[in-house]
PDB file of C-alpha atoms in Angstrom:
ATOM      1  CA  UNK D   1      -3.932  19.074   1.101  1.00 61.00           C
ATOM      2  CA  UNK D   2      -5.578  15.542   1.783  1.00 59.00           C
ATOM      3  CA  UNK D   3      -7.400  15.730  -1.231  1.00 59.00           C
ATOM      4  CA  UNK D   4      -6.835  13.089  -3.834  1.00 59.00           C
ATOM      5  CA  UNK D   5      -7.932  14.549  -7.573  1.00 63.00           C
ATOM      6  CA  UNK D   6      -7.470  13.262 -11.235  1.00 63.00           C
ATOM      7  CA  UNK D   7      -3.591  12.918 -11.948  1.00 66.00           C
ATOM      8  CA  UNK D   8      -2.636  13.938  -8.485  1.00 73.00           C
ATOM      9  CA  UNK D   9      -1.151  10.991  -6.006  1.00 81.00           C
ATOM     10  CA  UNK D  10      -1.541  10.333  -2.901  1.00 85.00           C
ATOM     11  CA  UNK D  11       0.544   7.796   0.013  1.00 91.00           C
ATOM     12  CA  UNK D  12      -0.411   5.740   3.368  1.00 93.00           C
ATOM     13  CA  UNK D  13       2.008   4.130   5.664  1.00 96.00           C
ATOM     14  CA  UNK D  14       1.896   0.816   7.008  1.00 97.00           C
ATOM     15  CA  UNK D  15       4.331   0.056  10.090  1.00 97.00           C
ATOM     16  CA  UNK D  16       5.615  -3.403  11.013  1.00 97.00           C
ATOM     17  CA  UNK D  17       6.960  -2.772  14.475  1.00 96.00           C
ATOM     18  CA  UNK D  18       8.703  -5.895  15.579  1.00 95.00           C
ATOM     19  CA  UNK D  19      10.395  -4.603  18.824  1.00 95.00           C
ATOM     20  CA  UNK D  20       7.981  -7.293  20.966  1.00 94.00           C
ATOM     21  CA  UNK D  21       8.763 -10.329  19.079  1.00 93.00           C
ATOM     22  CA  UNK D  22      11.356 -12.487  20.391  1.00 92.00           C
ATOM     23  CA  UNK D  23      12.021 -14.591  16.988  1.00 95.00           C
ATOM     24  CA  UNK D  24      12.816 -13.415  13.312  1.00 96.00           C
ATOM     25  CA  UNK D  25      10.118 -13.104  10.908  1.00 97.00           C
ATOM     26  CA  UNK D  26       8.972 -12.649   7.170  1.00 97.00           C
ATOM     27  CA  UNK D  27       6.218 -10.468   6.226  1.00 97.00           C
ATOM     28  CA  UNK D  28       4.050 -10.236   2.881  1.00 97.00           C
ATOM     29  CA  UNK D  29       1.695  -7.313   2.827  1.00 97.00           C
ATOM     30  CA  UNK D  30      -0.991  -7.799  -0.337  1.00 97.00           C
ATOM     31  CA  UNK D  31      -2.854  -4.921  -1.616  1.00 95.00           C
ATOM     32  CA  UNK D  32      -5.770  -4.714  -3.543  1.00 89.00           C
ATOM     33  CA  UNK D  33      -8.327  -2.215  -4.582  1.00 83.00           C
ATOM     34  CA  UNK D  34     -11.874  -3.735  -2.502  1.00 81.00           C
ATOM     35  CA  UNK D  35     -14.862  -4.365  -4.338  1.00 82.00           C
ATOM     36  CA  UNK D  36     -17.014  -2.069  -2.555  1.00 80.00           C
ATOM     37  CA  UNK D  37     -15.229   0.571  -3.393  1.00 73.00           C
ATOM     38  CA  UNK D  38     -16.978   3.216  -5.041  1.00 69.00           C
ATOM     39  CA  UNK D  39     -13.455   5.283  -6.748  1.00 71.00           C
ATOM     40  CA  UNK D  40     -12.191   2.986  -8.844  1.00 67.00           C
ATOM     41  CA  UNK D  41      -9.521   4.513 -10.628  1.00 69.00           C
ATOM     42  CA  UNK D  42      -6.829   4.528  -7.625  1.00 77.00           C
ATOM     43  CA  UNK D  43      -4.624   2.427  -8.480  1.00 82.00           C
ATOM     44  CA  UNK D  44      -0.918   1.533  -7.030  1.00 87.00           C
ATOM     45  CA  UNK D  45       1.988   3.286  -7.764  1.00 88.00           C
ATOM     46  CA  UNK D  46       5.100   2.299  -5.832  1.00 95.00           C
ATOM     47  CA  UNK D  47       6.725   2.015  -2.603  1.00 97.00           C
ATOM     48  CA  UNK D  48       9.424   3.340   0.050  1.00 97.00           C
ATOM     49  CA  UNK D  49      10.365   1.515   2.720  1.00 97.00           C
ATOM     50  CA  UNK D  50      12.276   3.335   5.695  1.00 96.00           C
ATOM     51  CA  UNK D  51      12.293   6.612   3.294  1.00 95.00           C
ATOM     52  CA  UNK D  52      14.384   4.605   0.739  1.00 96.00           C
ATOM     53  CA  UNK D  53      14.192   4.370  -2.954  1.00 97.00           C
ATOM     54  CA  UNK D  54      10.850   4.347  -4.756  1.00 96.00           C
ATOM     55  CA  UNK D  55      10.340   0.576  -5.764  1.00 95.00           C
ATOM     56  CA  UNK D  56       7.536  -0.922  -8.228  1.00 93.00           C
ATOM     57  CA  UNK D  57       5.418  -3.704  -6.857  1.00 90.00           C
ATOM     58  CA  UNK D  58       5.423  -7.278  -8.035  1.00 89.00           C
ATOM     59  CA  UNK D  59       2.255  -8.656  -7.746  1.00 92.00           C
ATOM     60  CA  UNK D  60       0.795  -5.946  -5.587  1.00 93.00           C
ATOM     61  CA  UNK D  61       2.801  -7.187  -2.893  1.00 96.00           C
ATOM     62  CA  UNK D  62       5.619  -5.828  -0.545  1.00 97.00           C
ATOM     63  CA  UNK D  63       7.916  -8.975   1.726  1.00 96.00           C
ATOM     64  CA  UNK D  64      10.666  -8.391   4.092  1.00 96.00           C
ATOM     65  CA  UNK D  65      12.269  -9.590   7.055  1.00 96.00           C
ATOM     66  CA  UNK D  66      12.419  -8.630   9.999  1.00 96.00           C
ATOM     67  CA  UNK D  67      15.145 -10.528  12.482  1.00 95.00           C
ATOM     68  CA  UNK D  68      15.766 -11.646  15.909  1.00 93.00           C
ATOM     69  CA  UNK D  69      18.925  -9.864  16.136  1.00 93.00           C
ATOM     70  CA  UNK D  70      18.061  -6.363  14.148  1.00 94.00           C
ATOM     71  CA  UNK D  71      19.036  -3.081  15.776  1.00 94.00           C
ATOM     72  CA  UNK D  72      16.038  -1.960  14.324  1.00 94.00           C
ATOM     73  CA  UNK D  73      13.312  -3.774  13.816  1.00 96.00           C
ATOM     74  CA  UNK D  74      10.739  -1.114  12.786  1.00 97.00           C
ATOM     75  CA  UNK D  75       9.524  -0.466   9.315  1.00 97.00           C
ATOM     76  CA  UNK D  76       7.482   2.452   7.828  1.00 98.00           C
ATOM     77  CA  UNK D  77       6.208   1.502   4.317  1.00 98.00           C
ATOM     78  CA  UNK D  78       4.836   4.432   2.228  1.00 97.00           C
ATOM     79  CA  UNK D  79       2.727   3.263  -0.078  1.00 96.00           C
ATOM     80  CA  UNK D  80       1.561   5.637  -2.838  1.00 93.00           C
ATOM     81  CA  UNK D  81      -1.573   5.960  -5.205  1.00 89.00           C
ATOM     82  CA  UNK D  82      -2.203   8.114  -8.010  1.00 82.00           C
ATOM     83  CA  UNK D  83      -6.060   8.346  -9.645  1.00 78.00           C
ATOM     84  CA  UNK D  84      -6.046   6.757 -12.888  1.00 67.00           C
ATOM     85  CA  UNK D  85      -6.996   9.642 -15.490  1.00 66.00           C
ATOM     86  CA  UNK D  86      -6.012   7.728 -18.833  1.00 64.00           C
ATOM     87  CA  UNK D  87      -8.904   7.611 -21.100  1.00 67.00           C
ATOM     88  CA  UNK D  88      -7.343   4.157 -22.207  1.00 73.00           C
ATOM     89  CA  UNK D  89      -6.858   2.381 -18.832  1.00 66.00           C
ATOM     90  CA  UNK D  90      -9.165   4.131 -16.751  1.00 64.00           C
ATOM     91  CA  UNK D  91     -12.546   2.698 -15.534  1.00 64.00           C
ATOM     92  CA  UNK D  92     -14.478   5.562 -14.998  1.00 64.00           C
ATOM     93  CA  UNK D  93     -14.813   8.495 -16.877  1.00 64.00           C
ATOM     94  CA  UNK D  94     -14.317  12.240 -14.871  1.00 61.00           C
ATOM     95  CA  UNK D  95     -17.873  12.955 -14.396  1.00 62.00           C
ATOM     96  CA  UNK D  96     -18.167   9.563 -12.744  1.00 64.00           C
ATOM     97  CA  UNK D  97     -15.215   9.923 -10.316  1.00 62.00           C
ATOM     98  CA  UNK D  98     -16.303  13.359  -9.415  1.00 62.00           C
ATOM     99  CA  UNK D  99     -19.615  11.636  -8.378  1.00 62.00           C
ATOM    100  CA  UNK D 100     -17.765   8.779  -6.761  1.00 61.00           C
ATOM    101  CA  UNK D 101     -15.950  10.761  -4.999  1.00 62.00           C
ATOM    102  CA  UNK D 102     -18.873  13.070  -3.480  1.00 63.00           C
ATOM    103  CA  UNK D 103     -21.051  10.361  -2.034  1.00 64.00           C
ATOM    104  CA  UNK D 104     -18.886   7.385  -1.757  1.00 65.00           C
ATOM    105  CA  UNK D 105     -15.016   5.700  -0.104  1.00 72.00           C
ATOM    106  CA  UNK D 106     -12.031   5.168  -1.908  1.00 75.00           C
ATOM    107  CA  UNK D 107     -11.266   1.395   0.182  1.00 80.00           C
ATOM    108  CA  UNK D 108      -8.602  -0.468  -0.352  1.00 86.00           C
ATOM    109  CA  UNK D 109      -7.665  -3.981   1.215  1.00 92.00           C
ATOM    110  CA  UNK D 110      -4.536  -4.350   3.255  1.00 95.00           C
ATOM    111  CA  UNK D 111      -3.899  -8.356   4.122  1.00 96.00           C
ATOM    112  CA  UNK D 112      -0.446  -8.742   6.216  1.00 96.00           C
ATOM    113  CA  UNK D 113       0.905 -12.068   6.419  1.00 97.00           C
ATOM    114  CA  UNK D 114       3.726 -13.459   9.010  1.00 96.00           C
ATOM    115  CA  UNK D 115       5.744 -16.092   8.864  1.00 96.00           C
ATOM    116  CA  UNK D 116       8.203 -17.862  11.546  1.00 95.00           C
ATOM    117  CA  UNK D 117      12.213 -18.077  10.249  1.00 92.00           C
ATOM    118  CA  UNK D 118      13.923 -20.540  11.715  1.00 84.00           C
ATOM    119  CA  UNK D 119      17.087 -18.724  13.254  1.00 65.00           C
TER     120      UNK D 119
END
């Protein structure tokens, strides 16, 4: 439990709570591994949104809509990560990660974007 190892996967949630906005709305949440970071080989897996289906990003990014009129207009997205331990796509090698990982943050960069719909 909340350890994050070779092979294994791990998730985060992201909320977009609407309930105070008083006009509809697109959002566009980008994700990307920061440069800082010192574990490399997380890399994204997939997403759920309200417990749904799995789905496979598209450019690292997740968009939806949230509207004026919604009964609900809160949105938990899991997003899920899984250390990269393939010798032929991974960037660091075990030893390296286990060092990484001792002394140093896994970061990741989380840019969410909203847009105005016209009703």
């Amino acid at each position: 439990a909340n350890i994050i190892a070779p092979t294994s996967t791990g998730y985060f949630d992201i909320i977009v709570n609407g309930n105070n906005s008083d006009v509809s709305f697109t959002y566009t949440i980008t994700l990307s591994n920061d440069t800082n970071t010192k574990v490399t080989d997380l890399k994204l897996v997939n997403y759920t949104l309200d417990g749904g289906t799995a789905t496979n990003f598209v450019d690292n990014k997740i968009t939806g809509d949230v509207l004026l009129n919604d009964s609900n207009k809160t949105h938990t997205i899991r997003v899920y990560v899984m250390w990269n331990d393939d010798s032929s796509t991974e960037t660091m090698n075990n030893a390296s990660d286990t060092a990484a990982t001792s002394d140093g943050k896994a970061i990741m960069n989380i840019n969410v974007n909203l847009i105005q719909k016209a009703n």
